mmCIF file of C-alpha atoms and ligand atoms in Angstrom:
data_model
loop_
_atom_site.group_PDB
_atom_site.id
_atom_site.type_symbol
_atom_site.label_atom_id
_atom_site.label_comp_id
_atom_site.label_asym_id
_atom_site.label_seq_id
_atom_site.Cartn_x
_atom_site.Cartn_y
_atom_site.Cartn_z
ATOM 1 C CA UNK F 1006 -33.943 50.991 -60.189
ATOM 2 C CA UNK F 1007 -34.203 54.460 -59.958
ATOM 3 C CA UNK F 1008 -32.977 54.652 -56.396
ATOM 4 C CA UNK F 1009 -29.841 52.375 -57.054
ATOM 5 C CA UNK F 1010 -28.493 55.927 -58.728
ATOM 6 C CA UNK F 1011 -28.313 57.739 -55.025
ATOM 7 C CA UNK F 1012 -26.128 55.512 -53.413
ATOM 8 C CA UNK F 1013 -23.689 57.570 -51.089
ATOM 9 C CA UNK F 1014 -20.690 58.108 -52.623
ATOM 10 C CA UNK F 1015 -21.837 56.200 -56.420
ATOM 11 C CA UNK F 1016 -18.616 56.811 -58.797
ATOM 12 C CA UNK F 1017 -21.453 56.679 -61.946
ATOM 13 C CA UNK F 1018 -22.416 59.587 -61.145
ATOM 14 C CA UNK F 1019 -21.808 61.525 -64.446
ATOM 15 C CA UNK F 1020 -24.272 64.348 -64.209
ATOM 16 C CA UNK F 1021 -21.592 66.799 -63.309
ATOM 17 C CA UNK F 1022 -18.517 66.603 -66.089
ATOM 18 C CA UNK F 1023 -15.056 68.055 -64.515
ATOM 19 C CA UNK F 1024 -12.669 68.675 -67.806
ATOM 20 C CA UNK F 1025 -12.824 68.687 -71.111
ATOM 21 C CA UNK F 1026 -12.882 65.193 -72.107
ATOM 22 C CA UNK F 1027 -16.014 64.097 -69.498
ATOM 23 C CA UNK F 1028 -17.717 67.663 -71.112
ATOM 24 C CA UNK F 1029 -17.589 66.449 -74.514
ATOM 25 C CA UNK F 1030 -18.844 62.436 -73.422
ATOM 26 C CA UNK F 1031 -21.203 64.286 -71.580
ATOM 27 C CA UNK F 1032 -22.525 66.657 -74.769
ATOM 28 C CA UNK F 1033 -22.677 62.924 -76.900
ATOM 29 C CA UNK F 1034 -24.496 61.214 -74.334
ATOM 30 C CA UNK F 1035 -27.210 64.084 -73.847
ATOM 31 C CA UNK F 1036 -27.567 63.761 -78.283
ATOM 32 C CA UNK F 1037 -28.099 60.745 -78.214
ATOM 33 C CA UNK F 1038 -30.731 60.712 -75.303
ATOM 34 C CA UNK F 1039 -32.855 63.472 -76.911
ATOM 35 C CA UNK F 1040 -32.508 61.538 -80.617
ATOM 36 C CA UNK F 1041 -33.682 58.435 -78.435
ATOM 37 C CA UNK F 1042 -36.088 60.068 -76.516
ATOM 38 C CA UNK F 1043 -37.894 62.462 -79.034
ATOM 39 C CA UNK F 1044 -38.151 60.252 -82.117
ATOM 40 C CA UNK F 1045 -38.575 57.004 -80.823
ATOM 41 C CA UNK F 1046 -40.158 57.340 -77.728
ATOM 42 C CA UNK F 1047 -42.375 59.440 -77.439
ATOM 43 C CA UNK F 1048 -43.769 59.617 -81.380
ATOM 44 C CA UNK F 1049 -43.053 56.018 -82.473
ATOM 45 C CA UNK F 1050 -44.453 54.960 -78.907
ATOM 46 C CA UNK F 1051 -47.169 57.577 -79.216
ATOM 47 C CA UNK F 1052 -48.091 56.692 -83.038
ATOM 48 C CA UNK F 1053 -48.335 52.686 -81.642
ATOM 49 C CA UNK F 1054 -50.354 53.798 -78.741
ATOM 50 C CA UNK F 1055 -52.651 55.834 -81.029
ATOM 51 C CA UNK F 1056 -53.077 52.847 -83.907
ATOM 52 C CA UNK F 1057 -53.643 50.669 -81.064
ATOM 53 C CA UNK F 1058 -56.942 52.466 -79.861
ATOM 54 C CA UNK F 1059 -57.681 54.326 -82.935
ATOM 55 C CA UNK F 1060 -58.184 50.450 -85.201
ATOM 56 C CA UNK F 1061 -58.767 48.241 -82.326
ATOM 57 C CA UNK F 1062 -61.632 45.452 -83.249
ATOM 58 C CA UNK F 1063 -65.337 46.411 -81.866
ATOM 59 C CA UNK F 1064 -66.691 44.760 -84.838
ATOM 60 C CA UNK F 1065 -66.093 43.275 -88.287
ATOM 61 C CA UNK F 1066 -67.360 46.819 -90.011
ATOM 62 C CA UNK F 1067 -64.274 48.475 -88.223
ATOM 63 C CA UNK F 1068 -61.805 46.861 -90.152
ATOM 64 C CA UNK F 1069 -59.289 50.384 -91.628
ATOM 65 C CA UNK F 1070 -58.905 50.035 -95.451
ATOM 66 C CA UNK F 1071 -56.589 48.008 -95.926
ATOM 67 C CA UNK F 1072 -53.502 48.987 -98.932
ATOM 68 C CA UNK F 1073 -50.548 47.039 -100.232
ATOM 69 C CA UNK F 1074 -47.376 49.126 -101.114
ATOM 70 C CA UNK F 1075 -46.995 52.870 -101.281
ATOM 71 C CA UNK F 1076 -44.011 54.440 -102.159
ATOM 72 C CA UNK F 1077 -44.159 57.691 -100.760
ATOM 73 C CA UNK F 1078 -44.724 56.369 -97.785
ATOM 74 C CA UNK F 1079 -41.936 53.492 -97.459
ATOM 75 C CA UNK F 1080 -39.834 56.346 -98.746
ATOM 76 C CA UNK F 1081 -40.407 58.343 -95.877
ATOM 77 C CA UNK F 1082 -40.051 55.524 -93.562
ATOM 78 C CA UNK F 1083 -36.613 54.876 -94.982
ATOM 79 C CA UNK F 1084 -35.733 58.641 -94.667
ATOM 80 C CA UNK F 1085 -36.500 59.424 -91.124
ATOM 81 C CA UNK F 1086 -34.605 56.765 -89.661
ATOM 82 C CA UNK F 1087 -31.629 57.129 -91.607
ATOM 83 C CA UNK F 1088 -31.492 61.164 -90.525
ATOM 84 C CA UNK F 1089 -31.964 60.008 -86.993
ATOM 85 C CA UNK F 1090 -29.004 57.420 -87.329
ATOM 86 C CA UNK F 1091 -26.800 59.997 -88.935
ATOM 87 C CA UNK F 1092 -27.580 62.794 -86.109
ATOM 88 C CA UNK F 1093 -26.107 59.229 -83.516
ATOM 89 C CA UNK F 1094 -23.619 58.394 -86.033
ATOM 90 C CA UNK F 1095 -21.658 61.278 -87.123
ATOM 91 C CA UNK F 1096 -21.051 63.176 -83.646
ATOM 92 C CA UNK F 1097 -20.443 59.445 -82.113
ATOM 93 C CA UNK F 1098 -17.494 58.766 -84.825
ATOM 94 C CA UNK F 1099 -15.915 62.323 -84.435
ATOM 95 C CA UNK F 1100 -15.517 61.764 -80.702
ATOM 96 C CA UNK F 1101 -13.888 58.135 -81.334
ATOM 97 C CA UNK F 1102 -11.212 60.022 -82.817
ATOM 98 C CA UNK F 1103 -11.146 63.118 -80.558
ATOM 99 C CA UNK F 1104 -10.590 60.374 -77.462
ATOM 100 C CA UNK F 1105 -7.971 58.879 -79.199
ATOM 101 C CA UNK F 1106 -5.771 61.071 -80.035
ATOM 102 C CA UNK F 1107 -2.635 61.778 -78.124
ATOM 103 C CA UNK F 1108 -2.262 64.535 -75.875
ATOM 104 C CA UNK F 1109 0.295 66.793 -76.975
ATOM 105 C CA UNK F 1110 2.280 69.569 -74.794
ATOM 106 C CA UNK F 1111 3.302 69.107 -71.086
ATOM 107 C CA UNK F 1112 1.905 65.498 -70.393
ATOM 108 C CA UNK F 1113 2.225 63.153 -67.128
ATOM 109 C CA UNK F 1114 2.114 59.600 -68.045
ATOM 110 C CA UNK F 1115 1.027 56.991 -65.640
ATOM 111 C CA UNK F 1116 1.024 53.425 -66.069
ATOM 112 C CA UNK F 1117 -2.598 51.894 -64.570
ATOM 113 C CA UNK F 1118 -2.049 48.373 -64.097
ATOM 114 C CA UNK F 1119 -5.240 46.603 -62.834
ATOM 115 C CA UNK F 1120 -5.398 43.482 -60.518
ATOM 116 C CA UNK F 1121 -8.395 41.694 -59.323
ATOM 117 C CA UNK F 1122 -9.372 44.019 -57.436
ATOM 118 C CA UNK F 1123 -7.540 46.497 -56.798
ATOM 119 C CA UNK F 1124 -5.432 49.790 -59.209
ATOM 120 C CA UNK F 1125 -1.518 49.865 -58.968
ATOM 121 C CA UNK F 1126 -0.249 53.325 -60.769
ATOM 122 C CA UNK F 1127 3.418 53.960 -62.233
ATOM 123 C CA UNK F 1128 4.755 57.412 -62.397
ATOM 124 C CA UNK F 1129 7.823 56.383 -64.727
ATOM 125 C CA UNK F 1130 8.756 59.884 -65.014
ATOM 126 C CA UNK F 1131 8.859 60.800 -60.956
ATOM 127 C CA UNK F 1132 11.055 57.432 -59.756
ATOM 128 C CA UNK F 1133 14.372 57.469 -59.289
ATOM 129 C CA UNK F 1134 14.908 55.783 -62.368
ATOM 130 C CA UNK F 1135 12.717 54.627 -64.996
ATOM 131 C CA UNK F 1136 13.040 50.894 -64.135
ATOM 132 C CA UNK F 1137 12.131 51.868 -60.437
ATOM 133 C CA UNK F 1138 8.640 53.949 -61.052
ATOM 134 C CA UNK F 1139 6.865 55.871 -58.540
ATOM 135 C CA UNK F 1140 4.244 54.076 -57.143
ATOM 136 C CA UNK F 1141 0.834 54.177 -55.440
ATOM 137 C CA UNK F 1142 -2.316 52.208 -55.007
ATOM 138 C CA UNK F 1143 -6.270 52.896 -55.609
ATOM 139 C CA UNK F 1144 -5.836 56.866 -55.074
ATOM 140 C CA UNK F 1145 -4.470 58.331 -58.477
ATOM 141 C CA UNK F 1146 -2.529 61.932 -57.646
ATOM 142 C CA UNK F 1147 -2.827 64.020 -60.597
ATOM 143 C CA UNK F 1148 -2.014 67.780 -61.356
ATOM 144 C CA UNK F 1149 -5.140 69.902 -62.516
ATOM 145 C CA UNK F 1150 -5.152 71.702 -66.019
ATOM 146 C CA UNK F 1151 -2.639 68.853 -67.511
ATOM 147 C CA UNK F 1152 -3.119 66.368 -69.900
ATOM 148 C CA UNK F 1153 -2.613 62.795 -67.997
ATOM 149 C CA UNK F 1154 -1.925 60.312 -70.548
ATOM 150 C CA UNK F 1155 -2.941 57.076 -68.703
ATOM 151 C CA UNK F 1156 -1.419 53.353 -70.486
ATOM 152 C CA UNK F 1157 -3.975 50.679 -68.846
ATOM 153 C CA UNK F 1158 -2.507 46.933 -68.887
ATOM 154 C CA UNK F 1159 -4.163 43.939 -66.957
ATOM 155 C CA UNK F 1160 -2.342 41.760 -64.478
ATOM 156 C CA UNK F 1161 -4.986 39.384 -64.925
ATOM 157 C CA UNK F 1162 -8.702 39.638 -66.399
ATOM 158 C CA UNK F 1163 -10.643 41.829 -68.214
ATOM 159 C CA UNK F 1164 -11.481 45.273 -66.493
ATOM 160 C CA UNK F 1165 -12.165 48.803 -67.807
ATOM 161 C CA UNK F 1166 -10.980 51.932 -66.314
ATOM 162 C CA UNK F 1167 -13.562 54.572 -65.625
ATOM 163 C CA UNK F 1168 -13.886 58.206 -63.779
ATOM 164 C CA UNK F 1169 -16.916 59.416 -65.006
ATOM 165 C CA UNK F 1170 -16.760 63.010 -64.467
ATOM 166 C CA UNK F 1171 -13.033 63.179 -65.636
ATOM 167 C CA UNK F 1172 -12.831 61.074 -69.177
ATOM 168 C CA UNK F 1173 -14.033 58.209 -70.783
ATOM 169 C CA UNK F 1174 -14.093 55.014 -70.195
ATOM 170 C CA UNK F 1175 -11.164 52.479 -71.386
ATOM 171 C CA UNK F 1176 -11.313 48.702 -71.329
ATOM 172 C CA UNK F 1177 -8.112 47.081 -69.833
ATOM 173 C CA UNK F 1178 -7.126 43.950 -71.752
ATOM 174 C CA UNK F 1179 -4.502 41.415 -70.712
ATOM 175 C CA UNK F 1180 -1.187 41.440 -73.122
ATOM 176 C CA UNK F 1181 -2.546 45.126 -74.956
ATOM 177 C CA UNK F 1182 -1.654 48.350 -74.088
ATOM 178 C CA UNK F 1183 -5.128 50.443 -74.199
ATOM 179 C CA UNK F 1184 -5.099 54.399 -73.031
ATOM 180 C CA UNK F 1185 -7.032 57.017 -71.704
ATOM 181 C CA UNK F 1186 -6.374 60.437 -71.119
ATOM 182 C CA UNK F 1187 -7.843 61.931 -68.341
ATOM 183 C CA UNK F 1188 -8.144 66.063 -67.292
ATOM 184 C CA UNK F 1189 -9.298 67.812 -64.487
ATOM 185 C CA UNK F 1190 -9.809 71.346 -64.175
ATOM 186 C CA UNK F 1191 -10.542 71.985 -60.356
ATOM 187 C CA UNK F 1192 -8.498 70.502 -57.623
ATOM 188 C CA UNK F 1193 -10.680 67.702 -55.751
ATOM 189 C CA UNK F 1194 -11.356 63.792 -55.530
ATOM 190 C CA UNK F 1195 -13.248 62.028 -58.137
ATOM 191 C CA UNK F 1196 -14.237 58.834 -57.799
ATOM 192 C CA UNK F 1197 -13.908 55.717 -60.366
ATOM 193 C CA UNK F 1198 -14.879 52.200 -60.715
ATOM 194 C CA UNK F 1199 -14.001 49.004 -62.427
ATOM 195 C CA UNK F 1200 -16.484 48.697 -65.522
ATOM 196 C CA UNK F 1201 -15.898 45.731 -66.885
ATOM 197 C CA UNK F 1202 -17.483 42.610 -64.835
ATOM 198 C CA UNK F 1203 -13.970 40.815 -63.955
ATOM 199 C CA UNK F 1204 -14.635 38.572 -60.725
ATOM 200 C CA UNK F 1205 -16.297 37.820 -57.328
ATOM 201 C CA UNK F 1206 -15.326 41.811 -55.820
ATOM 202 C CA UNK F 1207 -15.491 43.091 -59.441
ATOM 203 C CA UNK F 1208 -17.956 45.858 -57.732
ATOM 204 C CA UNK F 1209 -15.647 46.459 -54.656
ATOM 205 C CA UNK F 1210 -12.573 47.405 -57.425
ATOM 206 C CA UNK F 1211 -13.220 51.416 -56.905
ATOM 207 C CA UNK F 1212 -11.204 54.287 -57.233
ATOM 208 C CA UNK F 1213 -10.322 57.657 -56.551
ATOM 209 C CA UNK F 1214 -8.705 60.206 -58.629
ATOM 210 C CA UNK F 1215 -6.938 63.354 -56.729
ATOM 211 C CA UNK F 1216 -6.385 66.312 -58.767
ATOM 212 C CA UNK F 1217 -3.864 68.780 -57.203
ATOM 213 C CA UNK F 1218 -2.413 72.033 -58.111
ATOM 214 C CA UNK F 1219 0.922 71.153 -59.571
ATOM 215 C CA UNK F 1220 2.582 72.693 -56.701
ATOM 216 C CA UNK F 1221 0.755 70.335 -54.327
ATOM 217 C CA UNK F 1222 1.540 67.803 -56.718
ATOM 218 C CA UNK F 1223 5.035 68.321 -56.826
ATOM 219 C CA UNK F 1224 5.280 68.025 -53.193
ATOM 220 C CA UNK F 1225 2.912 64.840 -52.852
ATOM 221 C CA UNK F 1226 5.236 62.886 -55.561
ATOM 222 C CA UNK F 1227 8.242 64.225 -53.569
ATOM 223 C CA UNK F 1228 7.416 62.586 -50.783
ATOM 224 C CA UNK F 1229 5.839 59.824 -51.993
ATOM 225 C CA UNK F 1230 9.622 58.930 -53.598
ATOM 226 C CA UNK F 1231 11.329 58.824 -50.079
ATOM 227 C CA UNK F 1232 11.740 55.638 -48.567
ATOM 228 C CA UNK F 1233 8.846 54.823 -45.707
ATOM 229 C CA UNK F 1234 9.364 55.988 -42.050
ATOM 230 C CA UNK F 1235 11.194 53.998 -39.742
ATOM 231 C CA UNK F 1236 8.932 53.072 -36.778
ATOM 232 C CA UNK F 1237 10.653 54.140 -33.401
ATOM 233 C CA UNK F 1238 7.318 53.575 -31.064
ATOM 234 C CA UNK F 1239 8.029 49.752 -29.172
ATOM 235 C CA UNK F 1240 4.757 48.760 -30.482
ATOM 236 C CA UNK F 1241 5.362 49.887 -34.192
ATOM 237 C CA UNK F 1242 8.792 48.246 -34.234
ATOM 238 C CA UNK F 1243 7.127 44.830 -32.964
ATOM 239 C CA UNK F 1244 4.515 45.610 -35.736
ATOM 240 C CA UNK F 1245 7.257 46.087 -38.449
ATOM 241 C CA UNK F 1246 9.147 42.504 -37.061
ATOM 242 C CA UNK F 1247 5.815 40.801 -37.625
ATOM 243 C CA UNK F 1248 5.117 42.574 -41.129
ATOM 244 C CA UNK F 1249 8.904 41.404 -42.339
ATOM 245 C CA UNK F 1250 8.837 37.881 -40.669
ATOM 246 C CA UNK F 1251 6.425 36.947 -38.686
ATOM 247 C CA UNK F 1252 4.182 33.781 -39.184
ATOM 248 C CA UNK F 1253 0.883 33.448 -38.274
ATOM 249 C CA UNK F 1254 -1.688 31.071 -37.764
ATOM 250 C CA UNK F 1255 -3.538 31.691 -41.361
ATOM 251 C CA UNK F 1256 -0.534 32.061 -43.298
ATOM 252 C CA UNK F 1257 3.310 34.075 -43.911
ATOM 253 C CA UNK F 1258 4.685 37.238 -43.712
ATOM 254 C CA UNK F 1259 2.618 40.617 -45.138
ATOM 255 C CA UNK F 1260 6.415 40.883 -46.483
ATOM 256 C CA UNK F 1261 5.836 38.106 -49.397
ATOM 257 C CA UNK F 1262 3.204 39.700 -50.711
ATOM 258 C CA UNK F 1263 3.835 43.397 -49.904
ATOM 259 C CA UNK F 1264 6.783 46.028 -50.670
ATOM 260 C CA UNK F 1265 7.360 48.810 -48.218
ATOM 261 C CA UNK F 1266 11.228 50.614 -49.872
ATOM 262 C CA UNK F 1267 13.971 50.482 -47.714
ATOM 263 C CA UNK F 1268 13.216 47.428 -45.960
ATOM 264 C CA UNK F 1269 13.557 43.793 -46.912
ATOM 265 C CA UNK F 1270 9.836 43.811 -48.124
ATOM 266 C CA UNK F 1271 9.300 43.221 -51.965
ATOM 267 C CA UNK F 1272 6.172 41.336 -52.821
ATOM 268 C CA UNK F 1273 4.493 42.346 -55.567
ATOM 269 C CA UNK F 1274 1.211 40.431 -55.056
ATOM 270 C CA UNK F 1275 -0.353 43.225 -53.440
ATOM 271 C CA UNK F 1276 -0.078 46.827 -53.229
ATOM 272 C CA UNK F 1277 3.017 48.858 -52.277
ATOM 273 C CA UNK F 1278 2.437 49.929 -48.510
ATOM 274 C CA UNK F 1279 5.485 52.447 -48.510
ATOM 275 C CA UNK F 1280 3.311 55.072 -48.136
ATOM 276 C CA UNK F 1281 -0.236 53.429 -47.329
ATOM 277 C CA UNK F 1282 -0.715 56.351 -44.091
ATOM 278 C CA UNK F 1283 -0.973 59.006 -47.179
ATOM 279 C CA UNK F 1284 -4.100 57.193 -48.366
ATOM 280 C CA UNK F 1285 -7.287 58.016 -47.516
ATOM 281 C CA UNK F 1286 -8.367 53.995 -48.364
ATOM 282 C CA UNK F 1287 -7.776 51.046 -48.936
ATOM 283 C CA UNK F 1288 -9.187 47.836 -50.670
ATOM 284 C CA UNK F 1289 -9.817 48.900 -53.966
ATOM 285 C CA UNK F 1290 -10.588 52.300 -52.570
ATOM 286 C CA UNK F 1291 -13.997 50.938 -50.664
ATOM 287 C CA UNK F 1292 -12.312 50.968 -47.243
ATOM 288 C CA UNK F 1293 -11.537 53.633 -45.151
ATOM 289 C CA UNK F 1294 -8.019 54.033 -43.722
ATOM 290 C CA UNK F 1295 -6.896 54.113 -40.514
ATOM 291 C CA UNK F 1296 -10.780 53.747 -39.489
ATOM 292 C CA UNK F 1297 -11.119 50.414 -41.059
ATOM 293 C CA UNK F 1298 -7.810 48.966 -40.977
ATOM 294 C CA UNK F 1299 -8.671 46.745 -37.833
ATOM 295 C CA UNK F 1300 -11.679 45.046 -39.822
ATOM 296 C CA UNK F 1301 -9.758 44.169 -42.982
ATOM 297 C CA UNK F 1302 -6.240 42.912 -41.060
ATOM 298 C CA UNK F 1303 -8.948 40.798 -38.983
ATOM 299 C CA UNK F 1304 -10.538 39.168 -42.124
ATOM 300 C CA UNK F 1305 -9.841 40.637 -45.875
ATOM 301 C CA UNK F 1306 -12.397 38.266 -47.513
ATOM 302 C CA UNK F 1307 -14.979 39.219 -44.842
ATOM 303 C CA UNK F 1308 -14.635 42.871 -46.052
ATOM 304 C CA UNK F 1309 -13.714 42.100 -49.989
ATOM 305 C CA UNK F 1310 -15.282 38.653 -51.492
ATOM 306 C CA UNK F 1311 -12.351 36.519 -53.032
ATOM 307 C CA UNK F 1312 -9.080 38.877 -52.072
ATOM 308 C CA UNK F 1313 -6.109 37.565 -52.339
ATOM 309 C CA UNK F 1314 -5.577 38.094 -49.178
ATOM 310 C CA UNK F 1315 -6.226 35.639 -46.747
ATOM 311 C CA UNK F 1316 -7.772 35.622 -43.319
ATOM 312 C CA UNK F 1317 -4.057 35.544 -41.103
ATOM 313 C CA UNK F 1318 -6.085 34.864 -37.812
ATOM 314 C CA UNK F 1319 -3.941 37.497 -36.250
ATOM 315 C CA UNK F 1320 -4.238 37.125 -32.342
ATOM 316 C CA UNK F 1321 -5.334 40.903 -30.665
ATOM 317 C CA UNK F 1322 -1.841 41.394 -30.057
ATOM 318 C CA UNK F 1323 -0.036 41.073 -33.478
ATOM 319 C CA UNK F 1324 -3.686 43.022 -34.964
ATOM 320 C CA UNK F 1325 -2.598 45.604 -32.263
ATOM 321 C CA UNK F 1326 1.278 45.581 -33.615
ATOM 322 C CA UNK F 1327 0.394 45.588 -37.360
ATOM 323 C CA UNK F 1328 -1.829 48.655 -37.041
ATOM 324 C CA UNK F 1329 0.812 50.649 -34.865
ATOM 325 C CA UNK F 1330 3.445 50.042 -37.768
ATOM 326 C CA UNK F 1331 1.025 50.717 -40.995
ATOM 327 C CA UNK F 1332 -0.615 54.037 -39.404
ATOM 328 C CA UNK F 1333 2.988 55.298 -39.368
ATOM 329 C CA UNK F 1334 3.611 54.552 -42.798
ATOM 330 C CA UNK F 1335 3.337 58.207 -44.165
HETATM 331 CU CU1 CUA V 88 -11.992 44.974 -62.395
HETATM 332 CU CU2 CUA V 88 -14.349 44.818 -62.700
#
């Protein structure tokens, strides 16, 4: 069980808190561990341990005296409990609150909307209109040493937002509103995972949080709002024909379920691809892209249990096409 903690790349990995909010989660959690560990552990477990050989039966004479009702004592017993609850209780309440509240000042909202299983985020502020959001997939862009108020809403099921080292963790509940807000000090990735079990690839719904210097930032969500390249390479133009109408042998057009801006594409089944070439993944953020593009075009259940997208049984040639086209899509 033990070894299940060092997977390569494990988003739980919490040892190592990144802003404010994951240093003040991380300052409960190690309170309550040492008024789990201390009391209960190792003197309950020790006082049990010591009755146990202390007054075990070698004969009848060993029998202890035996007493009924003592009221120092059940006084005590009543005490020491109560003082360790209140040392859980009253830190554990105040940081309810402090995770609740609001951030004030110079915020960046983004909506999270989860999917099984996969993260869409709106940036209503950085579209070109508020009814036409920014928008990216899996990889969350965020600037450092600014307050990221995060709304979470479900497209579907149960899930819970979590990036251990940056915040808290938030469950996301169909028809509510929940949110988190998440702050990074240092420029770097930090990785996230669904925590709420929500379906078949409920492990495979990862996540990775970028935290840029607002300059960077400014520049990434700049770009991001341009419409995507137009191919001009033969093979990326064939791949572009097949993305916007071409049928294959295990089902329609990427196009129905896809939106790239500026072409005809606007499906909104699966993630935007406008930019998908500025990711670093892909499939709920457990892929890597370009270098395993090939695999999940060939067969996306193969690589993600249950996706929504279905096996195409694209022929080497139209494989060949697609990839040209989407590795262009910067
Ligand atoms: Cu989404 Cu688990």
């Amino acid at each position: 069980m033990v070894l299940a903690g060092c997977a390569r790349n494990a988003p739980q990995d919490a040892l190592d808190p990144a802003g404010p909010l994951a240093r003040s989660a991380d300052s409960l959690f190690k309170t309550v561990f040492w008024a789990a560990v201390v009391p209960i552990f190792v003197i309950v477990e020790g006082a049990l341990l010591f009755f146990v050989l202390r007054y075990r039966q070698r004969s009848d004479k060993d029998a202890p005296v035996q007493t009924h009702g003592h009221t120092p004592v059940e006084v005590i017993w009543t005490i020491i409990p109560a003082a360790i609850l209140a040392v859980v209780a009253v830190p554990t309440i105040a940081k309810i609150f402090e995770f609740a509240k609001r951030p004030s000042g110079d915020v960046l909202e983004v909506t999270v909307k989860a999917h099984q299983w996969w993260w869409e985020y709106q940036y209503p502020d950085l579209g070109p209109s508020p009814d036409r959001p920014l928008i990216g997939a899996n990889e969350l862009h965020i600037p450092i040493d600014r307050p990221v108020l995060v709304t979470l809403e479900s497209e579907d099921v149960i899930h819970a937002f979590w990036v251990p080292r940056l915040s808290g963790k938030q469950d996301v509940v169909p028809g509510r509103k929940n949110h988190l807000t998440l702050i990074a000090e240092e420029p770097g990735e930090y990785l996230g995972q669904c925590a709420e079990y929500c379906g078949l690839s409920h492990a495979n719904m990862r996540l990775k949080v970028i935290a840029m210097t607002q300059d960077d930032f400014d520049a990434w969500a700049e770009a991001q709002a341009d419409p995507a390249v137009e191919p001009t390479d033969p093979l990326a133009m064939k791949g572009k024909e097949l993305f916007l109408t071409g049928q294959f042998a295990g089902g329609a057009a990427c196009s129905t379920c896809h939106v790239v801006e500026g072409t005809p594409a606007v499906g909104k089944v699966g993630p935007s691809l406008t930019h998908v070439a500025s990711r670093t993944t892909i499939a709920g953020a457990t892929l890597d892209f370009p270098g395993d593009l090939e695999a999940w075009l060939r067969n996306p259940p193969e690589e993600k249990p249950g996706s929504k997208m279905p096996n195409l049984k694209l022929t080497d040639e139209e494989v060949d096409a697609l990839m040209a086209y989407l590795r262009g899509l910067e």
